[in-house]
Amino acid sequence: QVQLVESGGGLVQPGGSLRLSCAASGFTLDYYAIGWFRQAPGKERKGVSCISSSDGSTYYADSVKGRFTISRDNAKNTVYLQMNSLKPEDTAVYYCATDGFSRRCDEVTDRYWGQGTQVTVSS
């Protein structure tokens, strides 16, 4: 069974940092592109970042570029999202997702995704 489990969210003050983890089971995560998405209440889910398995390329939404860093630990079958200089606008439920097939970020879909982890940025 394919599973993705996000963790690491919480309440943080503006300017603070969090490190989110996405642990995969049922497949070897490093074979596929993995994306991070976020969704605020009443809004559609939006892509935040992605890491490709084809060449390791990374991609970021303009809103998080320079503040967030995506990485993977193949030995732990886990992808991370390091979030620095957090802003209230970053408040959302964060999800990791993959389709278990695509290796490139420009073609991966969110067929499989976890339950999400809440990130709240507030003073």
PDB file of N, CA and C in Angstrom, residues 5-77:
ATOM      1  N   VAL A   5       3.307  10.169   4.639  1.00  0.00           N
ATOM      2  CA  VAL A   5       2.979  10.721   5.948  1.00  0.00           C
ATOM      3  C   VAL A   5       3.804  11.971   6.182  1.00  0.00           C
ATOM      4  N   GLU A   6       3.114  13.097   6.324  1.00  0.00           N
ATOM      5  CA  GLU A   6       3.770  14.363   6.597  1.00  0.00           C
ATOM      6  C   GLU A   6       3.853  14.596   8.100  1.00  0.00           C
ATOM      7  N   SER A   7       4.900  15.269   8.504  1.00  0.00           N
ATOM      8  CA  SER A   7       5.065  15.625   9.902  1.00  0.00           C
ATOM      9  C   SER A   7       5.954  16.863  10.002  1.00  0.00           C
ATOM     10  N   GLY A   8       6.009  17.439  11.183  1.00  0.00           N
ATOM     11  CA  GLY A   8       6.891  18.565  11.430  1.00  0.00           C
ATOM     12  C   GLY A   8       6.215  19.909  11.515  1.00  0.00           C
ATOM     13  N   GLY A   9       4.927  19.959  11.248  1.00  0.00           N
ATOM     14  CA  GLY A   9       4.217  21.219  11.322  1.00  0.00           C
ATOM     15  C   GLY A   9       4.004  21.664  12.752  1.00  0.00           C
ATOM     16  N   GLY A  10       3.511  22.880  12.887  1.00  0.00           N
ATOM     17  CA  GLY A  10       3.258  23.421  14.206  1.00  0.00           C
ATOM     18  C   GLY A  10       3.041  24.912  14.156  1.00  0.00           C
ATOM     19  N   LEU A  11       3.050  25.509  15.318  1.00  0.00           N
ATOM     20  CA  LEU A  11       2.874  26.954  15.459  1.00  0.00           C
ATOM     21  C   LEU A  11       4.235  27.613  15.591  1.00  0.00           C
ATOM     22  N   VAL A  12       4.474  28.618  14.781  1.00  0.00           N
ATOM     23  CA  VAL A  12       5.748  29.310  14.801  1.00  0.00           C
ATOM     24  C   VAL A  12       5.513  30.798  14.586  1.00  0.00           C
ATOM     25  N   GLN A  13       6.361  31.620  15.167  1.00  0.00           N
ATOM     26  CA  GLN A  13       6.258  33.063  14.999  1.00  0.00           C
ATOM     27  C   GLN A  13       6.836  33.497  13.664  1.00  0.00           C
ATOM     28  N   PRO A  14       6.376  34.620  13.135  1.00  0.00           N
ATOM     29  CA  PRO A  14       6.957  35.132  11.896  1.00  0.00           C
ATOM     30  C   PRO A  14       8.473  35.257  12.008  1.00  0.00           C
ATOM     31  N   GLY A  15       9.148  34.844  10.945  1.00  0.00           N
ATOM     32  CA  GLY A  15      10.596  34.837  10.940  1.00  0.00           C
ATOM     33  C   GLY A  15      11.205  33.546  11.426  1.00  0.00           C
ATOM     34  N   GLY A  16      10.387  32.677  11.977  1.00  0.00           N
ATOM     35  CA  GLY A  16      10.865  31.406  12.476  1.00  0.00           C
ATOM     36  C   GLY A  16      11.043  30.369  11.389  1.00  0.00           C
ATOM     37  N   SER A  17      11.410  29.166  11.817  1.00  0.00           N
ATOM     38  CA  SER A  17      11.691  28.086  10.879  1.00  0.00           C
ATOM     39  C   SER A  17      11.013  26.800  11.305  1.00  0.00           C
ATOM     40  N   LEU A  18      10.701  25.978  10.329  1.00  0.00           N
ATOM     41  CA  LEU A  18      10.190  24.636  10.542  1.00  0.00           C
ATOM     42  C   LEU A  18      10.777  23.725   9.480  1.00  0.00           C
ATOM     43  N   ARG A  19      10.899  22.464   9.825  1.00  0.00           N
ATOM     44  CA  ARG A  19      11.348  21.465   8.870  1.00  0.00           C
ATOM     45  C   ARG A  19      10.282  20.382   8.766  1.00  0.00           C
ATOM     46  N   LEU A  20       9.672  20.288   7.607  1.00  0.00           N
ATOM     47  CA  LEU A  20       8.654  19.289   7.367  1.00  0.00           C
ATOM     48  C   LEU A  20       9.277  18.027   6.789  1.00  0.00           C
ATOM     49  N   SER A  21       8.698  16.893   7.149  1.00  0.00           N
ATOM     50  CA  SER A  21       9.163  15.615   6.649  1.00  0.00           C
ATOM     51  C   SER A  21       8.035  14.898   5.933  1.00  0.00           C
ATOM     52  N   CYS A  22       8.384  14.178   4.896  1.00  0.00           N
ATOM     53  CA  CYS A  22       7.438  13.358   4.156  1.00  0.00           C
ATOM     54  C   CYS A  22       8.023  11.958   4.063  1.00  0.00           C
ATOM     55  N   ALA A  23       7.481  11.052   4.850  1.00  0.00           N
ATOM     56  CA  ALA A  23       7.958   9.679   4.877  1.00  0.00           C
ATOM     57  C   ALA A  23       7.104   8.816   3.965  1.00  0.00           C
ATOM     58  N   ALA A  24       7.749   8.075   3.089  1.00  0.00           N
ATOM     59  CA  ALA A  24       7.048   7.252   2.116  1.00  0.00           C
ATOM     60  C   ALA A  24       7.168   5.776   2.460  1.00  0.00           C
ATOM     61  N   SER A  25       6.124   5.039   2.142  1.00  0.00           N
ATOM     62  CA  SER A  25       6.133   3.589   2.267  1.00  0.00           C
ATOM     63  C   SER A  25       5.345   2.998   1.109  1.00  0.00           C
ATOM     64  N   GLY A  26       5.635   1.754   0.787  1.00  0.00           N
ATOM     65  CA  GLY A  26       4.961   1.103  -0.320  1.00  0.00           C
ATOM     66  C   GLY A  26       5.644   1.307  -1.659  1.00  0.00           C
ATOM     67  N   PHE A  27       6.612   2.182  -1.704  1.00  0.00           N
ATOM     68  CA  PHE A  27       7.394   2.414  -2.909  1.00  0.00           C
ATOM     69  C   PHE A  27       8.691   3.095  -2.508  1.00  0.00           C
ATOM     70  N   THR A  28       9.649   3.047  -3.392  1.00  0.00           N
ATOM     71  CA  THR A  28      10.923   3.700  -3.144  1.00  0.00           C
ATOM     72  C   THR A  28      10.829   5.128  -3.645  1.00  0.00           C
ATOM     73  N   LEU A  29      10.805   6.041  -2.725  1.00  0.00           N
ATOM     74  CA  LEU A  29      10.507   7.428  -3.028  1.00  0.00           C
ATOM     75  C   LEU A  29      11.495   8.059  -3.996  1.00  0.00           C
ATOM     76  N   ASP A  30      12.746   7.695  -3.898  1.00  0.00           N
ATOM     77  CA  ASP A  30      13.772   8.361  -4.700  1.00  0.00           C
ATOM     78  C   ASP A  30      13.677   8.060  -6.186  1.00  0.00           C
ATOM     79  N   TYR A  31      12.812   7.147  -6.578  1.00  0.00           N
ATOM     80  CA  TYR A  31      12.608   6.876  -7.999  1.00  0.00           C
ATOM     81  C   TYR A  31      11.663   7.881  -8.651  1.00  0.00           C
ATOM     82  N   TYR A  32      10.985   8.671  -7.862  1.00  0.00           N
ATOM     83  CA  TYR A  32       9.919   9.519  -8.390  1.00  0.00           C
ATOM     84  C   TYR A  32      10.055  10.958  -7.937  1.00  0.00           C
ATOM     85  N   ALA A  33       9.515  11.840  -8.757  1.00  0.00           N
ATOM     86  CA  ALA A  33       9.433  13.233  -8.365  1.00  0.00           C
ATOM     87  C   ALA A  33       8.442  13.386  -7.209  1.00  0.00           C
ATOM     88  N   ILE A  34       8.792  14.225  -6.267  1.00  0.00           N
ATOM     89  CA  ILE A  34       7.952  14.484  -5.101  1.00  0.00           C
ATOM     90  C   ILE A  34       7.719  15.982  -4.984  1.00  0.00           C
ATOM     91  N   GLY A  35       6.480  16.348  -4.758  1.00  0.00           N
ATOM     92  CA  GLY A  35       6.146  17.749  -4.605  1.00  0.00           C
ATOM     93  C   GLY A  35       5.548  18.051  -3.243  1.00  0.00           C
ATOM     94  N   TRP A  36       5.756  19.273  -2.812  1.00  0.00           N
ATOM     95  CA  TRP A  36       5.098  19.798  -1.626  1.00  0.00           C
ATOM     96  C   TRP A  36       4.020  20.774  -2.073  1.00  0.00           C
ATOM     97  N   PHE A  37       2.855  20.646  -1.480  1.00  0.00           N
ATOM     98  CA  PHE A  37       1.722  21.510  -1.760  1.00  0.00           C
ATOM     99  C   PHE A  37       1.201  22.076  -0.451  1.00  0.00           C
ATOM    100  N   ARG A  38       0.459  23.142  -0.542  1.00  0.00           N
ATOM    101  CA  ARG A  38      -0.179  23.677   0.644  1.00  0.00           C
ATOM    102  C   ARG A  38      -1.564  24.190   0.305  1.00  0.00           C
ATOM    103  N   GLN A  39      -2.422  24.174   1.306  1.00  0.00           N
ATOM    104  CA  GLN A  39      -3.792  24.598   1.121  1.00  0.00           C
ATOM    105  C   GLN A  39      -4.271  25.355   2.351  1.00  0.00           C
ATOM    106  N   ALA A  40      -4.676  26.577   2.138  1.00  0.00           N
ATOM    107  CA  ALA A  40      -5.277  27.381   3.189  1.00  0.00           C
ATOM    108  C   ALA A  40      -6.788  27.172   3.156  1.00  0.00           C
ATOM    109  N   PRO A  41      -7.478  27.391   4.278  1.00  0.00           N
ATOM    110  CA  PRO A  41      -8.927  27.197   4.322  1.00  0.00           C
ATOM    111  C   PRO A  41      -9.648  27.991   3.234  1.00  0.00           C
ATOM    112  N   GLY A  42     -10.527  27.303   2.515  1.00  0.00           N
ATOM    113  CA  GLY A  42     -11.303  27.951   1.476  1.00  0.00           C
ATOM    114  C   GLY A  42     -10.560  28.216   0.184  1.00  0.00           C
ATOM    115  N   LYS A  43      -9.325  27.771   0.095  1.00  0.00           N
ATOM    116  CA  LYS A  43      -8.528  27.999  -1.099  1.00  0.00           C
ATOM    117  C   LYS A  43      -8.083  26.683  -1.705  1.00  0.00           C
ATOM    118  N   GLU A  44      -7.712  26.745  -2.967  1.00  0.00           N
ATOM    119  CA  GLU A  44      -7.248  25.563  -3.662  1.00  0.00           C
ATOM    120  C   GLU A  44      -5.824  25.226  -3.262  1.00  0.00           C
ATOM    121  N   ARG A  45      -5.496  23.957  -3.395  1.00  0.00           N
ATOM    122  CA  ARG A  45      -4.157  23.503  -3.111  1.00  0.00           C
ATOM    123  C   ARG A  45      -3.196  24.024  -4.170  1.00  0.00           C
ATOM    124  N   LYS A  46      -2.065  24.539  -3.712  1.00  0.00           N
ATOM    125  CA  LYS A  46      -1.082  25.098  -4.614  1.00  0.00           C
ATOM    126  C   LYS A  46       0.271  24.439  -4.414  1.00  0.00           C
ATOM    127  N   GLY A  47       0.999  24.329  -5.501  1.00  0.00           N
ATOM    128  CA  GLY A  47       2.334  23.772  -5.424  1.00  0.00           C
ATOM    129  C   GLY A  47       3.296  24.721  -4.743  1.00  0.00           C
ATOM    130  N   VAL A  48       4.162  24.179  -3.927  1.00  0.00           N
ATOM    131  CA  VAL A  48       5.162  24.953  -3.207  1.00  0.00           C
ATOM    132  C   VAL A  48       6.562  24.646  -3.722  1.00  0.00           C
ATOM    133  N   SER A  49       6.857  23.368  -3.843  1.00  0.00           N
ATOM    134  CA  SER A  49       8.185  22.950  -4.255  1.00  0.00           C
ATOM    135  C   SER A  49       8.125  21.537  -4.814  1.00  0.00           C
ATOM    136  N   CYS A  50       9.164  21.166  -5.529  1.00  0.00           N
ATOM    137  CA  CYS A  50       9.239  19.828  -6.107  1.00  0.00           C
ATOM    138  C   CYS A  50      10.695  19.452  -6.292  1.00  0.00           C
ATOM    139  N   ILE A  51      10.970  18.172  -6.145  1.00  0.00           N
ATOM    140  CA  ILE A  51      12.305  17.664  -6.415  1.00  0.00           C
ATOM    141  C   ILE A  51      12.188  16.508  -7.392  1.00  0.00           C
ATOM    142  N   SER A  52      12.973  16.570  -8.438  1.00  0.00           N
ATOM    143  CA  SER A  52      12.941  15.568  -9.488  1.00  0.00           C
ATOM    144  C   SER A  52      13.854  14.400  -9.145  1.00  0.00           C
ATOM    145  N   SER A  53      13.461  13.210  -9.579  1.00  0.00           N
ATOM    146  CA  SER A  53      14.322  12.043  -9.406  1.00  0.00           C
ATOM    147  C   SER A  53      15.166  11.773 -10.637  1.00  0.00           C
ATOM    148  N   SER A  54      14.860  12.431 -11.746  1.00  0.00           N
ATOM    149  CA  SER A  54      15.588  12.213 -12.983  1.00  0.00           C
ATOM    150  C   SER A  54      16.984  12.821 -12.936  1.00  0.00           C
ATOM    151  N   ASP A  55      17.082  14.038 -12.410  1.00  0.00           N
ATOM    152  CA  ASP A  55      18.373  14.700 -12.325  1.00  0.00           C
ATOM    153  C   ASP A  55      18.561  15.461 -11.015  1.00  0.00           C
ATOM    154  N   GLY A  56      17.606  15.341 -10.106  1.00  0.00           N
ATOM    155  CA  GLY A  56      17.706  16.014  -8.825  1.00  0.00           C
ATOM    156  C   GLY A  56      17.353  17.482  -8.846  1.00  0.00           C
ATOM    157  N   SER A  57      16.831  17.963  -9.944  1.00  0.00           N
ATOM    158  CA  SER A  57      16.463  19.367 -10.045  1.00  0.00           C
ATOM    159  C   SER A  57      15.380  19.715  -9.042  1.00  0.00           C
ATOM    160  N   THR A  58      15.427  20.923  -8.550  1.00  0.00           N
ATOM    161  CA  THR A  58      14.436  21.403  -7.599  1.00  0.00           C
ATOM    162  C   THR A  58      13.718  22.616  -8.158  1.00  0.00           C
ATOM    163  N   TYR A  59      12.484  22.798  -7.715  1.00  0.00           N
ATOM    164  CA  TYR A  59      11.647  23.893  -8.184  1.00  0.00           C
ATOM    165  C   TYR A  59      10.905  24.487  -7.007  1.00  0.00           C
ATOM    166  N   TYR A  60      10.670  25.788  -7.088  1.00  0.00           N
ATOM    167  CA  TYR A  60      10.010  26.499  -6.014  1.00  0.00           C
ATOM    168  C   TYR A  60       9.027  27.513  -6.568  1.00  0.00           C
ATOM    169  N   ALA A  61       7.927  27.646  -5.873  1.00  0.00           N
ATOM    170  CA  ALA A  61       7.013  28.720  -6.187  1.00  0.00           C
ATOM    171  C   ALA A  61       7.672  30.053  -5.861  1.00  0.00           C
ATOM    172  N   ASP A  62       7.333  31.078  -6.622  1.00  0.00           N
ATOM    173  CA  ASP A  62       7.940  32.385  -6.405  1.00  0.00           C
ATOM    174  C   ASP A  62       7.739  32.885  -4.977  1.00  0.00           C
ATOM    175  N   SER A  63       6.620  32.529  -4.383  1.00  0.00           N
ATOM    176  CA  SER A  63       6.293  33.016  -3.055  1.00  0.00           C
ATOM    177  C   SER A  63       7.208  32.465  -1.964  1.00  0.00           C
ATOM    178  N   VAL A  64       7.898  31.364  -2.240  1.00  0.00           N
ATOM    179  CA  VAL A  64       8.752  30.750  -1.227  1.00  0.00           C
ATOM    180  C   VAL A  64      10.212  30.696  -1.649  1.00  0.00           C
ATOM    181  N   LYS A  65      10.501  31.104  -2.845  1.00  0.00           N
ATOM    182  CA  LYS A  65      11.861  31.043  -3.362  1.00  0.00           C
ATOM    183  C   LYS A  65      12.815  31.850  -2.482  1.00  0.00           C
ATOM    184  N   GLY A  66      13.922  31.222  -2.147  1.00  0.00           N
ATOM    185  CA  GLY A  66      14.899  31.864  -1.285  1.00  0.00           C
ATOM    186  C   GLY A  66      14.667  31.629   0.190  1.00  0.00           C
ATOM    187  N   ARG A  67      13.512  31.102   0.543  1.00  0.00           N
ATOM    188  CA  ARG A  67      13.185  30.841   1.946  1.00  0.00           C
ATOM    189  C   ARG A  67      13.020  29.350   2.241  1.00  0.00           C
ATOM    190  N   PHE A  68      12.522  28.601   1.286  1.00  0.00           N
ATOM    191  CA  PHE A  68      12.288  27.174   1.455  1.00  0.00           C
ATOM    192  C   PHE A  68      13.319  26.375   0.680  1.00  0.00           C
ATOM    193  N   THR A  69      13.658  25.208   1.205  1.00  0.00           N
ATOM    194  CA  THR A  69      14.586  24.309   0.538  1.00  0.00           C
ATOM    195  C   THR A  69      14.060  22.883   0.614  1.00  0.00           C
ATOM    196  N   ILE A  70      13.953  22.233  -0.529  1.00  0.00           N
ATOM    197  CA  ILE A  70      13.517  20.849  -0.572  1.00  0.00           C
ATOM    198  C   ILE A  70      14.732  19.941  -0.712  1.00  0.00           C
ATOM    199  N   SER A  71      14.687  18.803  -0.057  1.00  0.00           N
ATOM    200  CA  SER A  71      15.784  17.844  -0.124  1.00  0.00           C
ATOM    201  C   SER A  71      15.246  16.446   0.128  1.00  0.00           C
ATOM    202  N   ARG A  72      16.075  15.461  -0.118  1.00  0.00           N
ATOM    203  CA  ARG A  72      15.652  14.088   0.133  1.00  0.00           C
ATOM    204  C   ARG A  72      16.769  13.286   0.774  1.00  0.00           C
ATOM    205  N   ASP A  73      16.369  12.302   1.558  1.00  0.00           N
ATOM    206  CA  ASP A  73      17.274  11.354   2.172  1.00  0.00           C
ATOM    207  C   ASP A  73      16.832   9.980   1.697  1.00  0.00           C
ATOM    208  N   ASN A  74      17.514   9.460   0.714  1.00  0.00           N
ATOM    209  CA  ASN A  74      17.102   8.196   0.111  1.00  0.00           C
ATOM    210  C   ASN A  74      17.164   7.028   1.099  1.00  0.00           C
ATOM    211  N   ALA A  75      18.136   7.059   1.984  1.00  0.00           N
ATOM    212  CA  ALA A  75      18.272   5.991   2.960  1.00  0.00           C
ATOM    213  C   ALA A  75      17.065   5.910   3.881  1.00  0.00           C
ATOM    214  N   LYS A  76      16.456   7.048   4.159  1.00  0.00           N
ATOM    215  CA  LYS A  76      15.290   7.096   5.033  1.00  0.00           C
ATOM    216  C   LYS A  76      13.978   7.140   4.259  1.00  0.00           C
ATOM    217  N   ASN A  77      14.067   7.141   2.929  1.00  0.00           N
ATOM    218  CA  ASN A  77      12.882   7.197   2.083  1.00  0.00           C
ATOM    219  C   ASN A  77      12.009   8.395   2.462  1.00  0.00           C
TER     220      ASN A  77
END
